[in-house]
XYZ file of C-alpha atoms in Angstrom:
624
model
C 84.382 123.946 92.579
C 88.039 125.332 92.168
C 89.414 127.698 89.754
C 91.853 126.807 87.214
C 95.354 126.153 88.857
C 94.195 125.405 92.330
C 93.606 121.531 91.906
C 96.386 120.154 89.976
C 96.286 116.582 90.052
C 94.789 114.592 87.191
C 94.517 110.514 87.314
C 95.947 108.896 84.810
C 94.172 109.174 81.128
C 93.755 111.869 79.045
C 92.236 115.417 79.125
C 89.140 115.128 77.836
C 89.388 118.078 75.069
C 92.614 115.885 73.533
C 90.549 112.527 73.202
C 89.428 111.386 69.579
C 85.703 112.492 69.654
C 86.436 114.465 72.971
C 83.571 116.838 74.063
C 81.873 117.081 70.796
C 81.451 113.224 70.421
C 79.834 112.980 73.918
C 77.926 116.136 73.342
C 76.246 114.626 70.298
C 76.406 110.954 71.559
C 72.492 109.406 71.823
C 71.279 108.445 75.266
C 71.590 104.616 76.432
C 68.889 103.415 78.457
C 71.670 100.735 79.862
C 73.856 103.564 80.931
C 71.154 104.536 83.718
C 71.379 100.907 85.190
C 73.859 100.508 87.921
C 77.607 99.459 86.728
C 80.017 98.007 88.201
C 81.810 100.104 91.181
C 85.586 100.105 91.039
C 87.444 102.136 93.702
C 90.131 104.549 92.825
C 92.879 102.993 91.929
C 95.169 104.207 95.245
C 92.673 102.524 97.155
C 92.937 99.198 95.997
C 96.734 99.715 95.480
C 96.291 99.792 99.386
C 94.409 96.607 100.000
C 96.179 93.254 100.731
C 95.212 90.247 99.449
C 94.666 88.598 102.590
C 92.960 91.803 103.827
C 90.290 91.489 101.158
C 89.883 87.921 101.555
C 89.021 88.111 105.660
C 87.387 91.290 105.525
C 85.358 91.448 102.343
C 85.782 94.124 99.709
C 83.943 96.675 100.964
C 85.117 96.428 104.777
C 88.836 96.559 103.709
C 88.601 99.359 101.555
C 87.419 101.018 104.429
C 90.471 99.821 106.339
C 93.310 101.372 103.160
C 91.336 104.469 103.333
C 91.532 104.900 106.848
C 95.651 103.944 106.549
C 95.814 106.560 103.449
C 94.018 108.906 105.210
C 96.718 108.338 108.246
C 99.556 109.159 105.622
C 97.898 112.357 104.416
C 97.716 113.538 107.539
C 101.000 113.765 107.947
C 101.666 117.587 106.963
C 98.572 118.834 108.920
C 98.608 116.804 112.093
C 95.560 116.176 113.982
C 97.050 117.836 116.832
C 96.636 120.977 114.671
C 93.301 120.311 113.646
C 92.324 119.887 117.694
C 94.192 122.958 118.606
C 92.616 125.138 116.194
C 88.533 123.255 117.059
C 89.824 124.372 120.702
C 90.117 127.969 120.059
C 87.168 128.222 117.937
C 85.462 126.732 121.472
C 86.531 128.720 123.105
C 86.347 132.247 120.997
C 82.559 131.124 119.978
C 81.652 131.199 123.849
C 83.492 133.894 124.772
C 81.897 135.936 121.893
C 78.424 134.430 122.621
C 78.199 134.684 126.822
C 76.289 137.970 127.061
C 73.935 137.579 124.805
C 70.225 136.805 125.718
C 68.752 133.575 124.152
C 65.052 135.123 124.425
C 66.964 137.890 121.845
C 69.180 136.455 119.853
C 68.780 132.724 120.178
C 71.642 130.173 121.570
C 73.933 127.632 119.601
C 73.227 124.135 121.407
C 75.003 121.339 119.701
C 77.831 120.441 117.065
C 78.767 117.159 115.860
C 80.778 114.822 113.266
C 79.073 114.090 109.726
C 79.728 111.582 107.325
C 79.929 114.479 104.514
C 80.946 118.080 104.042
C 77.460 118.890 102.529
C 78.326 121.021 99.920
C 74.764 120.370 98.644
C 71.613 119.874 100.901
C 68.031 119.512 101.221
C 65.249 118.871 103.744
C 63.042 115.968 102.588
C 59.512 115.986 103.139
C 60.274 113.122 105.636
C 61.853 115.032 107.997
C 65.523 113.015 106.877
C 68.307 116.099 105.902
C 69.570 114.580 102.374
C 73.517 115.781 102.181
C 75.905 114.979 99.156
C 79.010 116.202 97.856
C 82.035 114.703 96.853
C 84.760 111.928 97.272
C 87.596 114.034 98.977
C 91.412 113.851 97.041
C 92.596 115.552 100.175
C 92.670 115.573 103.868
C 95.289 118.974 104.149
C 92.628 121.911 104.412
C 95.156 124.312 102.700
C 95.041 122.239 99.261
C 92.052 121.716 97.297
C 90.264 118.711 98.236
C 87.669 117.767 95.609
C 88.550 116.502 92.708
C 87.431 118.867 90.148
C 90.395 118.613 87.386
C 90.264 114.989 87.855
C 88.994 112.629 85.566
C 88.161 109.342 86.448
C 87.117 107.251 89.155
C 88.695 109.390 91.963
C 85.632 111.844 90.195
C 82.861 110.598 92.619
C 80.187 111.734 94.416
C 78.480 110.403 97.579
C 75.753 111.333 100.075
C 74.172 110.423 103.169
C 71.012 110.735 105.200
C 70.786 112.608 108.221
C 67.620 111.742 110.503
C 67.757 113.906 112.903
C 65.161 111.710 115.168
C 68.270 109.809 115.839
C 69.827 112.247 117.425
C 73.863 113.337 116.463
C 75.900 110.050 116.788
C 76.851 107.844 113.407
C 74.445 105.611 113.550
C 71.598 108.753 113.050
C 73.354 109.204 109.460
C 72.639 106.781 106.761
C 74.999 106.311 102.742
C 72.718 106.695 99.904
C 75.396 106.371 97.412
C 73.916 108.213 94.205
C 73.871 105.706 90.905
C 76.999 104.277 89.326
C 77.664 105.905 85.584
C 80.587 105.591 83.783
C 81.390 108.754 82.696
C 82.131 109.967 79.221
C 85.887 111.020 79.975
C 87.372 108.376 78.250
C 88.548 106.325 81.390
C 85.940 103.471 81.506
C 85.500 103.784 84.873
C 82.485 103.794 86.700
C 82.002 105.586 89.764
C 78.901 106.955 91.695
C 77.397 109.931 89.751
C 80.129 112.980 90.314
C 76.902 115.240 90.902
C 78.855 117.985 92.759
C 78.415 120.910 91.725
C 74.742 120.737 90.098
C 71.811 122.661 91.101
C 68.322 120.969 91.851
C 64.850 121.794 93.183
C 61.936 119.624 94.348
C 59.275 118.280 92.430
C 55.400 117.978 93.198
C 55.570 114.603 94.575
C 58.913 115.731 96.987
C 61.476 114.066 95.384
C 64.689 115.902 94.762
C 65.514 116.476 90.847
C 69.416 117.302 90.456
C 70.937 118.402 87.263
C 74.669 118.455 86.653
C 78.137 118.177 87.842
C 81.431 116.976 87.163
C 82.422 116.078 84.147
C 86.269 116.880 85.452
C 89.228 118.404 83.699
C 89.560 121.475 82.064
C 88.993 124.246 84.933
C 85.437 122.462 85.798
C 83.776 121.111 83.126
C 79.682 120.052 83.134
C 78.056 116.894 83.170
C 74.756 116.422 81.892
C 73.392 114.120 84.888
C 69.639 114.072 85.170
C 68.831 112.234 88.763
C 65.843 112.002 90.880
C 66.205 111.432 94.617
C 63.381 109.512 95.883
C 62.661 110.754 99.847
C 59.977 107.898 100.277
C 62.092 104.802 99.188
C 65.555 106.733 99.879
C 66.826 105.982 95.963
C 68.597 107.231 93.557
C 67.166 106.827 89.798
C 69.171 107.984 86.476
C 66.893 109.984 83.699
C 67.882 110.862 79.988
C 70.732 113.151 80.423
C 70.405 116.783 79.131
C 71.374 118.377 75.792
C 74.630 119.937 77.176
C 76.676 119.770 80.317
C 76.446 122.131 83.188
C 79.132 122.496 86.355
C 77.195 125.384 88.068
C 73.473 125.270 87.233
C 70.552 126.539 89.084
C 67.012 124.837 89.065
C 63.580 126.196 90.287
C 60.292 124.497 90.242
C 57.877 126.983 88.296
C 53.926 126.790 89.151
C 53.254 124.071 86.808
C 55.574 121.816 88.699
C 57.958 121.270 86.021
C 61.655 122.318 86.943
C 63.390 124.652 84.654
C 67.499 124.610 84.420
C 69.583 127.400 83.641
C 73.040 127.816 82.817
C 76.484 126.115 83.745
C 80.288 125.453 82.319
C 79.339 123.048 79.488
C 80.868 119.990 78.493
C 83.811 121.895 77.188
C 85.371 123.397 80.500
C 85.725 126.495 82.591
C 84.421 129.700 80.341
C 81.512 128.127 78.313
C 78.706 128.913 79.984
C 75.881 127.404 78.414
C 72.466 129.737 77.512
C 70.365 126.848 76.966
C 67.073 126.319 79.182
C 65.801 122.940 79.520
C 62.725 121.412 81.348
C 62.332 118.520 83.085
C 60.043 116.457 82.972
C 59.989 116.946 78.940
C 56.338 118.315 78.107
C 55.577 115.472 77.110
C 56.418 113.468 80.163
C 53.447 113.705 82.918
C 54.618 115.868 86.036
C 55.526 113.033 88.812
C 52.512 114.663 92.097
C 52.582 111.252 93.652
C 55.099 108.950 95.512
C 54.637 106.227 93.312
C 55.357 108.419 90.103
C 59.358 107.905 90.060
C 60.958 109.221 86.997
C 63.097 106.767 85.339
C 64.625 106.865 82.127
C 62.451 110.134 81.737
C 63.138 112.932 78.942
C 64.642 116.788 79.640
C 63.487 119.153 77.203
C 64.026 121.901 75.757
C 63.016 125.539 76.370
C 62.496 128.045 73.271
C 64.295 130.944 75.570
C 67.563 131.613 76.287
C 69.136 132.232 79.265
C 72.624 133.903 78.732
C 73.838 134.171 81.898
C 77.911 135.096 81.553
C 78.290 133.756 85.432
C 77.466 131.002 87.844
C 74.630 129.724 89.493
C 72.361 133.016 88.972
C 69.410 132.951 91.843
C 66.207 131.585 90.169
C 62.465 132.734 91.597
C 58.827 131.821 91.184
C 56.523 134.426 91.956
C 53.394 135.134 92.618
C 52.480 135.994 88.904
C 53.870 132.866 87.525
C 56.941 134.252 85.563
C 60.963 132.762 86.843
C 63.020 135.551 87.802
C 66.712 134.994 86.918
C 68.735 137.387 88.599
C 72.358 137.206 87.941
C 75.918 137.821 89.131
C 76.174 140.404 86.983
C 74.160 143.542 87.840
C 72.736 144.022 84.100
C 72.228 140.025 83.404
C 68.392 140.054 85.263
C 65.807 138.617 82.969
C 61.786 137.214 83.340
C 61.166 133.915 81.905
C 57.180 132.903 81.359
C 57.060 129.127 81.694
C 53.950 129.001 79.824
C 55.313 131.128 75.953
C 58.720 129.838 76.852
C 59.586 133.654 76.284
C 62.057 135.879 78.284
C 61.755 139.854 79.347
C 64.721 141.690 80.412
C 64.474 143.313 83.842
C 66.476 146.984 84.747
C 69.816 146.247 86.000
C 70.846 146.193 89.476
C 71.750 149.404 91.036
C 75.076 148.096 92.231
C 76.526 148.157 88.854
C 79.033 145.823 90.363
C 79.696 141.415 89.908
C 78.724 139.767 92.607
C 80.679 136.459 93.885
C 78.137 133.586 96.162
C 75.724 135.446 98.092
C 72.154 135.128 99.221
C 69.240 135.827 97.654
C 65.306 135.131 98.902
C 61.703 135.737 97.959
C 60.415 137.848 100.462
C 57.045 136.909 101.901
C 54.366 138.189 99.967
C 50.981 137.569 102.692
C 48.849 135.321 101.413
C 48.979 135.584 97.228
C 52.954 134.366 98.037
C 55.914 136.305 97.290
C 55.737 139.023 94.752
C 59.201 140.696 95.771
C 63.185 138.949 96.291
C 65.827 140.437 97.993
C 69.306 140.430 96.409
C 71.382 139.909 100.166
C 75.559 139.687 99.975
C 77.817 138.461 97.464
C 79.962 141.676 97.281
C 82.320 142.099 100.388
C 82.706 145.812 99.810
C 78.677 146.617 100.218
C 76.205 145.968 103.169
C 73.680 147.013 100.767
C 70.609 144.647 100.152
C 68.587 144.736 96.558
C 65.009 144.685 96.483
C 63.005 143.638 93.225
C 59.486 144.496 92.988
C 57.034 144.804 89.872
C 59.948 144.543 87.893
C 61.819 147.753 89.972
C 64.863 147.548 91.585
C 65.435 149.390 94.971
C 68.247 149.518 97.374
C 66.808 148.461 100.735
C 68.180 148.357 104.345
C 71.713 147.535 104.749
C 73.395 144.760 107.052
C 76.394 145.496 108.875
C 79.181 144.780 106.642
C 79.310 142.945 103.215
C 80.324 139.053 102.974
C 80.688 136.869 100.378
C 79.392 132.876 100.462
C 76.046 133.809 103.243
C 73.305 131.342 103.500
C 70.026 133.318 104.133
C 67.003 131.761 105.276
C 63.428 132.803 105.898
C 62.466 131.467 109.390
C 58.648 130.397 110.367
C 57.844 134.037 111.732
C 58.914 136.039 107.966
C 62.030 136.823 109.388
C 65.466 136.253 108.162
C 68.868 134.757 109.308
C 72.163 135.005 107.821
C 74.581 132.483 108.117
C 78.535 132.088 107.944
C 80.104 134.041 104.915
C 83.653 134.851 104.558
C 85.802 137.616 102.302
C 86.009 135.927 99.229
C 85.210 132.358 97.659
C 88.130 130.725 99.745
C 89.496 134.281 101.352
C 88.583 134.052 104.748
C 90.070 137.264 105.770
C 93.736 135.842 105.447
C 94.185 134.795 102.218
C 93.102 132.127 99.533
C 92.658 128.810 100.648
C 94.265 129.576 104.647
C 91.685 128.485 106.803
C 92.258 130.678 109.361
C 88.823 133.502 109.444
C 87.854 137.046 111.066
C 85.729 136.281 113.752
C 82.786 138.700 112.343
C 82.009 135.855 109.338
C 81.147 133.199 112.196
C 78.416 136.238 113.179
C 74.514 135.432 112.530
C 72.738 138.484 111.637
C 68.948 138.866 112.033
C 66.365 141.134 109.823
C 63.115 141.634 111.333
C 59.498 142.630 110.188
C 60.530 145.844 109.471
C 63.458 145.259 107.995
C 65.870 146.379 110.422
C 69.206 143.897 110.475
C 70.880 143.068 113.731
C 74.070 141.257 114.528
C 73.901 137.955 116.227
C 75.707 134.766 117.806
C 79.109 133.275 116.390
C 78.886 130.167 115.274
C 81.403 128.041 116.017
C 83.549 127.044 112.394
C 84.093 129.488 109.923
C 82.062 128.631 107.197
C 81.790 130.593 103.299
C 82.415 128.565 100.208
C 80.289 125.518 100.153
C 78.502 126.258 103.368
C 74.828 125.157 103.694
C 72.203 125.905 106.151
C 68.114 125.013 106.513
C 65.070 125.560 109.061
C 64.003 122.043 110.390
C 60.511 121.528 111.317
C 60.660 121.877 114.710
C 62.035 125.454 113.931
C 65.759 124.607 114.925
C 68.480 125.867 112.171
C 71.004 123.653 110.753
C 74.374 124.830 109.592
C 77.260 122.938 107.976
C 79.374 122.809 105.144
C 82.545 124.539 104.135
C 84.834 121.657 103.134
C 88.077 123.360 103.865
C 87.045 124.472 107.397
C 85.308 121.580 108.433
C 88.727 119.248 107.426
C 91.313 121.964 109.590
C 88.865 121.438 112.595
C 88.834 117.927 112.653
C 90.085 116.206 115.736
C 90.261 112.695 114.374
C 91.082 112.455 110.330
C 90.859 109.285 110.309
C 87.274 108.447 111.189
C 85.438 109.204 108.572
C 83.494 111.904 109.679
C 84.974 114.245 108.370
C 82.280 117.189 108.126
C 80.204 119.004 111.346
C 77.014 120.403 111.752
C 75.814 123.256 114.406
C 72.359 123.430 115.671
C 71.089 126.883 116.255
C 67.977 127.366 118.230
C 66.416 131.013 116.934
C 65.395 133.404 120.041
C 61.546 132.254 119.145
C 62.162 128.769 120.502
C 62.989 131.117 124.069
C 59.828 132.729 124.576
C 57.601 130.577 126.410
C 55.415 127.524 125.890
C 55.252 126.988 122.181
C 51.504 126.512 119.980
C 50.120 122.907 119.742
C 49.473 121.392 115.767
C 47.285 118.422 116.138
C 46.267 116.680 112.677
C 46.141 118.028 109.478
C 44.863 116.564 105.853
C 46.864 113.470 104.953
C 45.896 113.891 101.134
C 46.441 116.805 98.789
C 45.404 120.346 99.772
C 43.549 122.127 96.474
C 44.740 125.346 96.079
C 42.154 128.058 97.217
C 40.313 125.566 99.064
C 39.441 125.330 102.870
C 41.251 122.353 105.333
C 41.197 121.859 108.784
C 43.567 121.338 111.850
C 43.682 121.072 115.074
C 45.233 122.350 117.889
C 45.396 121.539 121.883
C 46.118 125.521 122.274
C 43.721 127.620 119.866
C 43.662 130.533 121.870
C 47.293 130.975 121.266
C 47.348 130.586 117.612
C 47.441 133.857 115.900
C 48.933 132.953 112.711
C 48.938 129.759 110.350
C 51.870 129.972 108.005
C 53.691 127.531 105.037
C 57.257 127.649 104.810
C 58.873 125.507 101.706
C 61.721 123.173 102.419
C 65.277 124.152 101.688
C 67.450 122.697 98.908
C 70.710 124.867 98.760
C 74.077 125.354 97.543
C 76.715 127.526 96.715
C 74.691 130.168 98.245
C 71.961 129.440 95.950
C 68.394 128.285 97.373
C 65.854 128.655 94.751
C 63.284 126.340 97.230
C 62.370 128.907 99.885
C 58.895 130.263 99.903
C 56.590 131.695 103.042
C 53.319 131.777 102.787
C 50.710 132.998 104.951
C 47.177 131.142 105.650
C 43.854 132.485 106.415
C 42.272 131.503 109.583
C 38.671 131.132 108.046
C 37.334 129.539 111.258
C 37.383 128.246 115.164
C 35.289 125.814 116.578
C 36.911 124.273 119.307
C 39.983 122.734 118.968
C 39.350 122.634 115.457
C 40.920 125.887 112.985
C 39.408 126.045 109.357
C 42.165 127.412 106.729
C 42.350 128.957 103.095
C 44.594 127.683 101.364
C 46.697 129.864 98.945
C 44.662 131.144 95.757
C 47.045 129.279 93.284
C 50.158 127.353 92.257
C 51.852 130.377 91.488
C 51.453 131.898 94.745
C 52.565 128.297 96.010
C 53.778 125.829 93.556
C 52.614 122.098 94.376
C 54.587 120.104 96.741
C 54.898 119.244 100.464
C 55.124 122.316 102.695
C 55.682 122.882 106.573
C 52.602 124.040 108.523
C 53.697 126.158 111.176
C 50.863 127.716 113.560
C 52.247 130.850 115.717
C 51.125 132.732 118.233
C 50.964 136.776 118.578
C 54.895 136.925 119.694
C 55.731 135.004 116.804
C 56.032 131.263 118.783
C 56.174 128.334 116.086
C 54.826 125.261 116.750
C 56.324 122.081 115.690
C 55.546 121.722 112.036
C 53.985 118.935 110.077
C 53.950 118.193 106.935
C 51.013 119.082 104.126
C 51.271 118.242 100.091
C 50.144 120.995 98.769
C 48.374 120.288 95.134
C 45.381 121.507 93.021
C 41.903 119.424 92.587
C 42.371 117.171 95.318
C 39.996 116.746 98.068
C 41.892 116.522 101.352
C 41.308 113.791 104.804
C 42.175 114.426 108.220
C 45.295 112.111 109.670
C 47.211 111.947 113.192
C-alpha cells in the first residue's frame, strides 16, 4: 500500500518482528479450524473512546458507532475543509467538460454519470450476477495529502471491508450493499479481531464464479503479508475463511490456469517490506476437488504447494493463461519473465523485455487470439518515460505500437469488439504530476486512450477525477465501463466527508453504444457449455449479428487484471431466430467459468450480454 515512512502511525502493541515468537512463530504456527469461524468484532479503540454510554444504550452498538465515526470524521476534517474538497470536485467539472465538448460520442464515446460509493475500491470484480463486488480498507485518514490506509498499523484499526454494487439499482445508497469479509484475529500479537485486512491481495475467479482472494495485511514493518485464504461466494453474497497459506503475501497476483485451479505468486512475506516470497501455491490443494458448481463452497479447504518457484524480486507481476495451457509471469523487471506448466509444476524462462528498464503499476492484457483464445499479451504502461507497448508471442518479445505518452497506475481493458481502453494513470505511484502524495494531477492522466483492430492508439475523453494508484476499472454487461478508485483522489473531491461515501464511480459509455440500434440476445443454455461443443441462442435481430464473442469478467487491482480473456465464437448455423455456436476447442483456450456472451453486428454493435458457465462434459438447456 505505502512505502516505508509514509504511514507513520502504529496502534498501540508491539511491532510484530520484536514479539516473542514474532513472524517465525506465526509462520510455523498449525492452522485452527476455529480461527475461520467468525469472532467477536471490536471497533478500533478511538471509536468506542467516542461513544457515550447513553448513546449506545438508545441507539444500539452498531448505530452509534456510526454516529462517533461520523463526529471523528467531522474533527479530521478540520485541516482539509470540505469547502476545499467542493472547490477542487468543481473545477474538475468543469475542466472534464470543457476538455470533453467537441468530441463526437459516435467516436470517442461520452462520460454520463458519477456518483458517491460506500468504498474507494482499491480491489474489484464483476460477479457473474451482474453485482460489482468492491473492497478495500478501513480508512485511518480523511486528509488526502496523508496516507490513509492503515498499512504500518497493527491491530484492529487493520481492517478491511467491502460492499456490493448492483448496478440494477441505479447510483443512490441504497443500490450498494456491506458484505463485511470474515472476522480473524490476526497473528500480530494484539488479540483483536477485526474483519479480514485483505487489502492488498490478489485473487481470480474460480469455475463455479466465486471470487478466491489470497493475502493482505499483516501490518507493520513497511507492509508485511498475510496469509488469508477467502472465497467470496457471488450466489449467497458470503464470505468463507480456508486454511491459510504457507507464507504471507502483501502484493500477490492470482490467475486461474485451464484446470480451474488458481495458482499464487509472490508477495512481501510475513516478515515485512523486502521479502518477497518465491513460493507458488495452489488452491484448491490437489487433493481438494475444483469447486464448478454453486453449491461447492470451499470452507476450511487446503492451499498447496507448487514444486516451481517463482522469484519474482517485485510486486504483483501480471499472470496469463494461454492458449497452450502454460501461466505466463511477466514481471516488473524486464529480465524476471518466466513460463510455468500447471500440469509438471515446472518453470521456463522467457527472453527479457526489450525495455531493459523496471516498471512501476501498469497494464498488461492477453490479446485476443480468434477462436483457440489468446496466444499473445501485451505489456501496456508502467514506465512514465516510454509510450512503448510490449508484445509477447511464441515466447518472442516485440515492441509494438506506441500510445501517446507513458503513465504509470493505467487500467486497460479489452472491450466486447477486441478493442482496448485505457484508463486514468498518473506520473508515479502517488506523483500525479506535482509531487508525492499532492492530489492535484496534469489533465492528460484523466485522458482515455483507445487502440483499435489494427492497433493504432488514439487519445480520448477526460474523465472526471484523477485517478493512478489504486484505481480500478471493468466492462459491465451491457457494455458500459466502470471507473473508480484512487483513494487519495476520491477523499480531496469529496463534497461531504462526513457521509460515508467516501469513494465515486464514473460511467463511461464507449462510442459503440452511439452507433445505432444495438443486436438482440434472446436465451442461451442455462447449464454448462462443453468445450468444443455446439449451443444455441437466439436473437430478435439475426440479420444483424455478425459476430458472437466471450469476454471474461474483470477482477483487478493495482493495475493488475489477470481475469480478462476475449474469445471469439463460431457461428455454425441460422435458422430463424435461432444461431447455432462452437464453443471454444478447450479449457486452455477458455478456462471454465461464467463468461459474457456478447453478439455484434458488422460495425462492431454489442448487444446486452448474458451470462453462460462455460465448463467441459456438460450437456447444456435453453433458459429465458
Amino acid at each position: 500500500m505505502s512505502r516505508p515512512g509514509v504511514a507513520r502511525a502504529l496502534v498501540a502493541g508491539t511491532l510484530l518482528g520484536l514479539l516473542p515468537g514474532g513472524p517465525a512463530a506465526a509462520h510455523e504456527a498449525p492452522y485452527d479450524p476455529d480461527s475461520a469461524r467468525p469472532a467477536p468484532y471490536v471497533a478500533p479503540e478511538r471509536v468506542r473512546r467516542e461513544i457515550g454510554a447513553d448513546e449506545r444504550l438508545v441507539l444500539g452498538e452498531e448505530h452509534a458507532e456510526e454516529h462517533a465515526r461520523t463526529r471523528l470524521a467531522l474533527r479530521d476534517a478540520a485541516d482539509y475543509p470540505d469547502t476545499t474538497r467542493r472547490a477542487r470536485l468543481k473545477a474538475l467539472t468543469e475542466s472534464q467538460a470543457e476538455a470533453n465538448a467537441a468530441l463526437a460520442p459516435e467516436k470517442y464515446g461520452v462520460f454520463k454519470e458519477y456518483f458517491d460509493s460506500p468504498d474507494f475500491a482499491a480491489h474489484i470484480a464483476l460477479l457473474p450476477t451482474g453485482k460489482v463486488l468492491l473492497f478495500s480498507f478501513e480508512r485511518i485518514e480523511t486528509n488526502p495529502t496523508r496516507e490513509p490506509a492503515p498499512t504500518n498499523i497493527i491491530g484492529a484499526t487493520n481492517a478491511g471491508r467491502a460492499f456490493l454494487w448492483d448496478p440494477a439499482k441505479g447510483t443512490g445508497a441504497d443500490a450498494f450493499t456491506k458484505v463485511t469479509p470474515p472476522v480473524v484475529d490476526m497473528p500480530d500479537g494484539t488479540d483483536s479481531p477485526r474483519p479480514a485486512p485483505f487489502f492488498c491481495s490478489g485473487h481470480s475467479f474460480l469455475p463455479n464464479g466465486m471470487l478466491g482472494v489470497f493475502g493482505g495485511n499483516l501490518g507493520s514493518n513497511g507492509g508485511s503479508g498475510a496469509k488469508l485464504s477467502l472465497v467470496f461466494d457471488p450466489w449467497t453474497e458470503t464470505w468463507s475463511r480456508n486454511q491459510d497459506m504457507a507464507t504471507g503475501r502483501w502484493y500477490p497476483s492470482v490467475v486461474t490456469a485451464a484446470d480451474g485451479r488458481q495458482l499464487i505468486m509472490s508477495g512481501q512475506s510475513e516478515l515485512g517490506w523486502g521479502t518477497p516470497t518465491p513460493l507458488v501455491e495452489r488452491f484448491p490443494a490437489l487433493s481438494y476437488p475444483v469447486p464448478r458448481e454453486k453449491r461447492d463452497v470451499p470452507r476450511d479447504a487446503p492451499v498447496g504447494p507448487f514444486k516451481a518457484k517463482a522469484p519474482f524480486t517485485r510486486d504483483y507481476p501480471h499472470l496469463f493463461s494461454l492458449r497452450d495451457g502454460l501461466v505466463y509471469g511477466l514481471g516488473r523487471v524486464h529480465d524476471e519473465q518466466w513460463a510455468f506448466d500447471p500440469v509438471k509444476e515446472s518453470r521456463t524462462d522467457l527472453p527479457p523485455r526489450p525495455d531493459g528498464s523496471m516498471r512501476l503499476y501498469g497494464g498488461a492484457v492477453p490479446l485476443p487470439g480468434g477462436y483457440e483464445g489468446p496466444k499473445a499479451a501485451l505489456v501496456i504502461g508502467g514506465d512514465r518515460t516510454d509510450p512503448n507497448t510490449y508484445k509477447l508471442s511464441g515466447g518472442r518479445w516485440t515492441i509494438d505500437k506506441p500510445r501517446a505518452f507513458g503513465r504509470t497506475q493505467d487500467n486497460t481493458l479489452l472491450m466486447p469488439d477486441g478493442t482496448l481502453l485505457t484508463a486514468g494513470g498518473g506520473y508515479d505511484i502517488r506523483d500525479y504530476g506535482n509531487g508525492v502524495l499532492n492530489p492535484n494531477a496534469d489533465l492528460k492522466y484523466r485522458q482515455f486512450e483507445m487502440r483499435d483492430g489494427q492497433g493504432n492508439w488514439k487519445l480520448g475523453p477526460a474523465q472526471r477525477l484523477p485517478r493512478g494508484y489504486h484505481s480500478n476499472a471493468v466492462v459491465l454487461p451491457d457494455g458500459r465501463v466502470v471507473v473508480t478508485g484512487d483513494e487519495l483522489q476520491q477523499l480531496a473531491n469529496d463534497a461531504d466527508i462526513t457521509d460515508g461515501m467516501n469513494g465515486t464511480i464514473e460511467i463511461y459509455e464507449p462510442s459503440y453504444l452511439h452507433q445505432g440500434a444495438r443486436p438482440a440476445l434472446g436465451t442461451v443454455p442455462a447449464g454448462p457449455v462443453g468445450h468444443d461443443t455446439r449451443f444455441e441462442v437466439t436473437t430478435s435481430t439475426p440479420d444483424r449479428v455478425q459476430r458472437a464473442v466471450l469476454l471474461a469478467p474483470t477482477t483487478a487491482t493495482h493495475a493488475v487484471n489477470t481475469s480478462q480473456r476475449h474469445v471469439e465464437l463460431r457461428i455454425k448455423r441460422r435458422a430463424g431466430d435461432t444461431l447455432t455456436l462452437q464453443a471454444p476447442p478447450t479449457a486452455a483456450a477458455a478456462p471454465p467459468g461464467y463468461y459474457m456472451l456478447f453478439l455484434l453486428d458488422a460495425k462492431g454493435v454489442p448487444s446486452v450480454a448474458q451470462w453462460i458457465k462455460l465448463d467441459s462434459g456438460v450437456p447444456a438447456v435453453p433458459r429465458r
